[in-house]
Coordinates of C-alpha atoms in Angstrom, one line a residue:
M146 CA 148.4 137.5 305.2
K147 CA 150.0 140.9 305.1
N148 CA 153.0 139.6 304.1
M149 CA 151.3 138.0 301.2
N150 CA 149.7 140.9 300.0
R151 CA 153.2 142.6 299.9
E152 CA 154.7 140.3 298.3
N153 CA 152.0 139.7 295.6
I154 CA 152.0 143.8 295.1
K155 CA 156.2 143.7 294.7
E156 CA 155.7 140.8 291.9
V157 CA 153.2 142.9 290.2
M158 CA 155.1 145.8 290.2
N159 CA 158.4 144.2 289.0
N160 CA 156.2 142.5 286.2
L161 CA 155.1 146.4 285.0
I162 CA 158.4 147.6 285.3
R163 CA 159.8 144.7 283.2
N164 CA 157.1 144.9 280.5
I165 CA 157.8 148.6 280.1
R166 CA 161.4 147.8 279.7
N167 CA 160.6 145.1 277.1
G168 CA 158.0 147.5 275.3
I169 CA 160.8 150.2 275.1
E170 CA 163.3 147.9 273.8
H171 CA 161.3 146.8 270.9
I172 CA 160.2 150.5 269.8
P173 CA 162.5 151.1 266.6
K174 CA 165.4 153.4 267.0
K175 CA 164.0 155.8 264.8
V176 CA 160.7 156.2 266.6
K177 CA 162.7 156.6 269.5
I178 CA 164.7 159.7 268.3
I179 CA 161.6 161.3 266.7
S180 CA 160.1 161.1 270.1
V181 CA 163.2 162.6 271.9
V182 CA 162.9 165.5 269.5
I183 CA 158.9 166.0 269.8
V184 CA 159.7 166.3 273.5
I185 CA 162.5 169.0 273.3
L186 CA 160.1 170.8 270.8
I187 CA 157.3 170.9 273.2
L188 CA 159.8 171.9 276.0
V189 CA 161.1 174.9 273.8
C190 CA 157.6 175.8 272.9
C191 CA 156.6 176.1 276.5
L192 CA 159.8 177.9 277.4
I193 CA 159.1 180.4 274.6
F194 CA 155.5 181.0 275.6
V195 CA 156.8 181.5 279.4
W196 CA 159.1 184.2 278.0
I197 CA 156.7 185.9 275.7
M198 CA 154.1 186.1 278.7
E199 CA 157.0 187.4 281.1
S200 CA 158.1 190.1 278.9
Q201 CA 154.7 191.6 278.4
K202 CA 154.1 192.0 282.1
Q203 CA 154.3 195.3 283.3
K204 CA 157.2 195.9 285.7
Y205 CA 158.9 198.3 288.1
V206 CA 162.4 198.9 288.4
E207 CA 164.6 201.3 290.6
Y208 CA 166.3 203.6 288.4
N209 CA 170.1 203.6 289.1
G210 CA 171.3 206.4 286.6
E211 CA 172.3 203.8 283.9
N212 CA 169.4 201.3 283.7
L213 CA 167.2 203.3 281.2
K214 CA 167.7 202.8 277.4
E215 CA 167.8 206.3 275.8
S216 CA 167.4 204.8 272.3
K217 CA 164.2 202.8 273.5
Y218 CA 162.6 205.7 275.8
P219 CA 164.2 209.0 274.2
G220 CA 164.3 212.1 276.2
Y221 CA 163.7 210.5 279.8
K222 CA 167.0 210.1 281.1
E223 CA 168.6 213.8 280.9
L224 CA 165.4 214.9 282.7
I225 CA 165.3 212.4 285.3
D226 CA 169.1 213.1 285.9
K227 CA 168.3 216.7 286.3
L228 CA 166.0 216.2 288.9
Q229 CA 168.2 213.7 290.8
E230 CA 171.0 216.1 290.9
E231 CA 168.8 219.0 292.3
H232 CA 167.0 216.9 294.9
P233 CA 169.6 214.0 295.8
N234 CA 167.3 212.4 298.2
W235 CA 164.5 211.7 295.8
T236 CA 164.3 208.3 294.4
F237 CA 162.8 207.4 290.8
T238 CA 161.0 204.1 289.9
L239 CA 160.9 203.1 286.2
F240 CA 157.1 201.8 285.4
Y241 CA 157.5 199.9 282.2
T242 CA 153.9 199.6 281.3
K243 CA 154.5 197.7 278.1
L244 CA 151.8 199.6 276.1
D245 CA 152.2 201.4 272.7
W246 CA 151.9 204.9 273.2
E247 CA 149.7 205.5 270.1
E248 CA 147.4 202.8 271.2
V249 CA 147.3 204.7 274.8
I250 CA 146.4 208.0 273.3
A251 CA 143.8 206.0 271.2
N252 CA 142.2 204.5 274.0
E253 CA 142.3 207.8 276.1
G254 CA 140.7 209.9 273.1
H255 CA 136.8 210.1 272.7
K256 CA 135.1 207.6 270.5
D257 CA 131.9 208.2 268.8
N258 CA 130.2 205.2 270.6
T259 CA 130.6 206.2 274.0
E260 CA 128.4 208.6 275.9
Y261 CA 130.9 210.4 278.1
P262 CA 134.4 211.4 276.9
T263 CA 136.7 210.0 279.1
N264 CA 139.1 213.4 279.1
L265 CA 137.5 216.9 279.5
I266 CA 139.0 220.3 279.3
P267 CA 137.4 223.6 280.7
D268 CA 135.3 225.6 278.0
S269 CA 138.0 228.6 278.1
S270 CA 139.7 230.0 275.2
E271 CA 142.7 229.7 277.3
Y272 CA 143.2 226.5 275.4
P273 CA 144.1 226.0 271.9
E274 CA 141.2 225.3 269.4
D275 CA 142.5 222.0 268.3
W276 CA 142.4 220.8 271.9
K277 CA 138.8 220.3 271.5
C278 CA 138.0 216.7 270.1
E279 CA 137.1 216.5 266.4
I280 CA 133.7 214.5 267.4
D281 CA 132.1 216.4 269.8
K282 CA 133.8 220.1 269.1
D283 CA 131.6 222.8 271.1
R284 CA 129.2 220.3 272.7
T285 CA 129.4 220.9 276.4
F286 CA 129.5 218.0 279.2
D287 CA 129.2 217.8 282.9
N288 CA 127.7 221.3 284.3
G289 CA 127.8 222.9 280.6
T290 CA 131.6 224.5 281.3
W291 CA 133.7 221.4 279.8
L292 CA 134.5 220.3 276.5
C293 CA 135.7 216.7 275.0
A294 CA 139.6 216.8 274.9
S295 CA 141.2 216.0 271.5
D296 CA 144.1 213.5 270.9
K297 CA 146.7 216.5 270.9
A298 CA 145.7 218.0 274.1
I299 CA 145.7 214.0 275.9
K300 CA 149.3 213.8 274.1
Y301 CA 150.6 216.7 275.8
Q302 CA 149.2 216.1 279.0
M303 CA 150.1 212.6 279.2
D304 CA 153.7 212.9 277.7
P305 CA 155.8 211.9 280.8
R306 CA 158.5 214.3 279.4
N307 CA 156.4 217.3 279.6
I308 CA 156.1 216.3 283.7
L309 CA 159.7 215.4 284.2
N310 CA 160.4 219.0 285.7
D311 CA 160.2 220.7 289.3
E312 CA 156.9 222.3 288.2
N313 CA 155.1 219.1 287.4
I314 CA 157.1 216.2 288.8
F315 CA 154.6 215.7 291.7
Q316 CA 152.1 214.3 289.4
F317 CA 154.4 211.1 289.7
A318 CA 155.0 211.3 293.3
E319 CA 154.4 208.0 295.0
L320 CA 151.1 208.8 297.3
K321 CA 152.5 207.2 300.5
Y322 CA 153.0 208.3 304.1
V323 CA 156.6 209.1 304.9
E324 CA 157.5 209.9 308.4
G325 CA 158.8 213.3 308.6
A326 CA 157.9 214.4 305.1
Q327 CA 154.2 215.1 305.9
T328 CA 153.7 217.6 308.9
E329 CA 150.5 219.0 310.5
E330 CA 152.0 222.5 309.8
G331 CA 152.3 222.0 306.4
I332 CA 148.5 220.7 306.3
Y333 CA 147.4 223.9 308.2
E334 CA 149.2 226.1 305.9
I335 CA 147.6 224.8 302.8
T336 CA 144.1 224.5 304.4
E337 CA 144.2 227.9 305.8
G338 CA 141.2 230.0 304.7
S339 CA 139.7 227.0 303.2
F340 CA 136.9 224.7 304.3
L341 CA 139.3 222.4 306.0
E342 CA 141.0 225.2 308.1
G343 CA 141.4 224.1 311.8
D344 CA 143.9 222.3 314.0
S345 CA 141.4 219.2 314.5
I346 CA 140.8 218.8 310.5
S347 CA 144.7 219.0 310.1
E348 CA 145.4 216.2 312.9
A349 CA 142.6 214.2 311.5
L350 CA 144.0 214.3 307.8
I351 CA 147.7 213.4 309.3
Q352 CA 146.0 210.5 311.1
A353 CA 144.2 209.1 308.3
G354 CA 147.2 209.3 306.3
K355 CA 149.2 207.5 308.8
N356 CA 146.4 204.7 309.2
A357 CA 146.1 204.1 305.3
N358 CA 149.7 204.6 304.6
L359 CA 148.8 207.3 302.2
D360 CA 150.2 210.9 301.7
P361 CA 148.1 213.1 303.9
Y362 CA 149.3 216.2 301.8
F363 CA 147.6 214.2 298.6
I364 CA 144.5 213.8 300.7
A365 CA 144.2 217.7 301.5
S366 CA 145.3 218.8 298.0
R367 CA 142.5 216.3 296.5
L368 CA 140.0 217.9 298.8
I369 CA 140.9 221.4 297.6
Q370 CA 140.9 220.4 293.9
E371 CA 137.6 218.7 294.4
Q372 CA 135.6 221.3 296.4
G373 CA 137.5 224.4 296.0
R374 CA 139.0 226.5 298.8
N375 CA 135.5 227.7 300.3
G376 CA 133.9 224.1 299.7
T377 CA 130.4 223.3 297.9
V378 CA 127.2 221.7 298.7
L379 CA 128.8 218.1 299.0
S380 CA 131.3 219.1 301.6
R381 CA 129.4 221.7 303.6
G382 CA 126.5 219.1 303.8
C383 CA 123.3 218.5 301.5
E384 CA 120.1 216.7 302.1
Y385 CA 119.2 213.6 300.8
N386 CA 116.2 211.3 302.1
N387 CA 115.8 213.9 304.8
T388 CA 119.5 213.3 305.9
I389 CA 122.3 215.8 305.6
V390 CA 125.3 213.8 304.0
Y391 CA 128.6 214.8 303.0
N392 CA 131.0 213.7 300.1
P393 CA 133.8 215.8 300.0
F394 CA 135.8 213.5 297.6
N395 CA 132.9 214.0 295.2
I396 CA 132.7 210.3 294.7
N397 CA 130.2 209.3 292.0
A398 CA 129.5 213.1 291.2
K399 CA 128.8 212.9 287.4
G400 CA 125.9 213.6 285.2
N401 CA 125.2 216.2 282.5
S402 CA 123.5 218.8 284.8
Q403 CA 124.4 220.3 288.2
E404 CA 121.1 218.8 289.8
E405 CA 122.0 215.4 288.5
I406 CA 125.7 215.5 289.7
I407 CA 124.8 216.4 293.3
E408 CA 122.0 213.9 293.4
N409 CA 124.3 210.9 292.4
A410 CA 127.1 212.1 294.8
A411 CA 124.4 212.6 297.6
Q412 CA 123.0 209.2 297.0
Y413 CA 126.2 207.6 297.3
A414 CA 127.0 209.4 300.3
Y415 CA 123.8 208.7 301.9
E416 CA 124.3 204.8 300.9
Q417 CA 127.7 204.9 302.7
G418 CA 126.2 206.4 305.9
W419 CA 128.1 209.8 305.8
D420 CA 126.1 211.9 307.7
S421 CA 129.1 214.1 309.0
L422 CA 132.3 215.2 307.3
E423 CA 134.5 213.5 309.5
K424 CA 132.8 210.1 308.4
A425 CA 132.8 211.2 305.0
L426 CA 136.7 212.2 305.3
I427 CA 137.8 208.7 306.9
G428 CA 135.2 206.9 304.1
G429 CA 136.7 208.9 301.3
V430 CA 140.3 207.9 302.3
E431 CA 139.2 204.5 302.5
F432 CA 137.7 204.5 299.1
L433 CA 141.0 205.9 297.4
K434 CA 143.0 203.2 299.4
E435 CA 140.8 200.4 298.2
G436 CA 139.5 201.5 294.9
Y437 CA 142.8 203.0 293.5
I438 CA 146.3 202.6 295.7
N439 CA 145.5 199.0 296.1
V440 CA 145.2 198.1 292.4
G441 CA 148.6 199.9 291.7
Q442 CA 147.1 203.6 291.0
N443 CA 149.4 205.1 293.5
T444 CA 150.2 208.4 291.6
L445 CA 148.0 211.1 290.4
Y446 CA 149.0 210.5 287.1
L447 CA 147.8 206.7 287.5
Q448 CA 144.7 208.0 288.8
K449 CA 143.8 210.1 286.0
F450 CA 145.4 207.8 283.3
D451 CA 144.4 204.0 283.9
V452 CA 147.4 202.4 282.4
V453 CA 148.1 199.9 285.2
N454 CA 146.5 196.4 284.2
Q455 CA 147.0 194.9 288.1
D456 CA 143.2 194.5 287.7
E457 CA 143.3 193.2 284.3
S458 CA 141.5 196.1 282.7
L459 CA 143.0 199.4 281.4
Y460 CA 141.4 203.1 280.7
T461 CA 138.4 202.4 282.4
H462 CA 139.4 203.1 286.2
Q463 CA 139.7 206.7 286.0
Y464 CA 139.2 209.1 289.0
M465 CA 138.3 212.1 286.9
Q466 CA 137.4 213.5 283.8
N467 CA 139.2 216.6 284.2
L468 CA 142.5 216.1 281.8
L469 CA 144.1 218.9 283.9
A470 CA 143.5 217.7 287.3
P471 CA 146.8 215.8 287.8
Q472 CA 148.7 218.9 286.8
S473 CA 146.7 221.1 289.2
E474 CA 146.9 218.9 292.2
A475 CA 150.6 218.5 291.7
S476 CA 150.7 222.1 292.3
N477 CA 149.1 222.0 295.4
M478 CA 151.1 219.2 296.7
K479 CA 154.3 220.9 295.8
E480 CA 153.2 224.0 297.4
I481 CA 152.6 222.0 300.6
Y482 CA 155.8 220.5 300.8
E483 CA 157.7 223.6 299.8
T484 CA 155.9 225.4 302.8
S485 CA 156.6 222.9 305.4
N486 CA 160.2 222.5 304.2
T487 CA 160.2 218.6 303.4
V488 CA 160.2 219.0 299.5
D489 CA 163.6 217.5 299.8
E490 CA 163.0 214.6 302.0
A491 CA 162.9 210.9 300.7
L492 CA 160.1 210.9 298.2
N493 CA 159.6 208.5 295.4
F494 CA 158.5 209.3 291.9
I495 CA 157.3 206.6 289.6
I496 CA 158.0 207.4 286.2
P497 CA 155.7 205.6 283.4
L498 CA 157.7 204.3 280.0
Y499 CA 155.7 203.7 277.1
E500 CA 156.6 201.5 273.9
N501 CA 157.3 203.4 270.6
M502 CA 157.8 206.8 272.0
P503 CA 158.5 209.7 269.4
E504 CA 161.7 211.4 269.8
E505 CA 159.9 214.6 269.6
V506 CA 158.3 215.7 272.9
S507 CA 154.3 216.4 272.5
E508 CA 153.9 220.0 272.0
R509 CA 151.0 222.2 273.0

């Protein structure tokens, strides 16, 4: 019975193949040619589509001194080469954002249909008058000491060519733990006289960096940037729902008054169970890792300016509104590396490249 079934199946298959062959043989030659051409065209279109999609993808390429087109990205190569010559152990990664420069600035600039500006500058005579955005002018934000930043200010702070120098390069430093590059001594030096002073805190910051594969110098720098050297109510502890809570990273610290800012940050800390500074430090590091490092925002620059589309969104996932924060934090980090004599260790720097960059470097 089984053999008969197999015989029947075989006969049916042979008949089917025979019928298909006969059908093809009876198709006019002209129709066959047209069909082949259509198939080829479909394949070509598919290949073109795949090529276009791939060409639009952001990519990272290790710089080797020759693989950067100066005509397309003017002014970069000379600056990178100078840094490479001065620091032979440093490496540089080219980050092709695939984003148009003017489009980036337009998205980072303030629009009249948004409540909070993406970028703020201090309300200070230190900055040019044209660094205030046209829409809000002298309107203040946050605790009343911040102004909306203009496109000119944003261009100056975002233009990588203004950052590719010894003074500012740590805005591009890859924020990963590097054995031997970050030391407890370095942490202790930069935290001395601050609310983070002490051997136990230095050890904790180094260990947190190792655990999260995150630069502990960056962690210390971020804490000092957020809290100041003396700390604030959020790092010293504030009461929320009858519980003393800590939020040294100022996570969710937003609002248009000091009271609102503290309230929002304290509520977040309470919900996370951060009832000690140690818990808040550990939790804050994990927040940075999960929320920023793991989605490609692994430099000070990229945490401020969301030009990484790894999470399929742009310009919205930015750690702070302070336009000058990356520059300030980078200065702190550089100081730590210099103090610990590890500035020339094998550090990597991620350099963003934008399309249609003007030949002229953005001016202050």
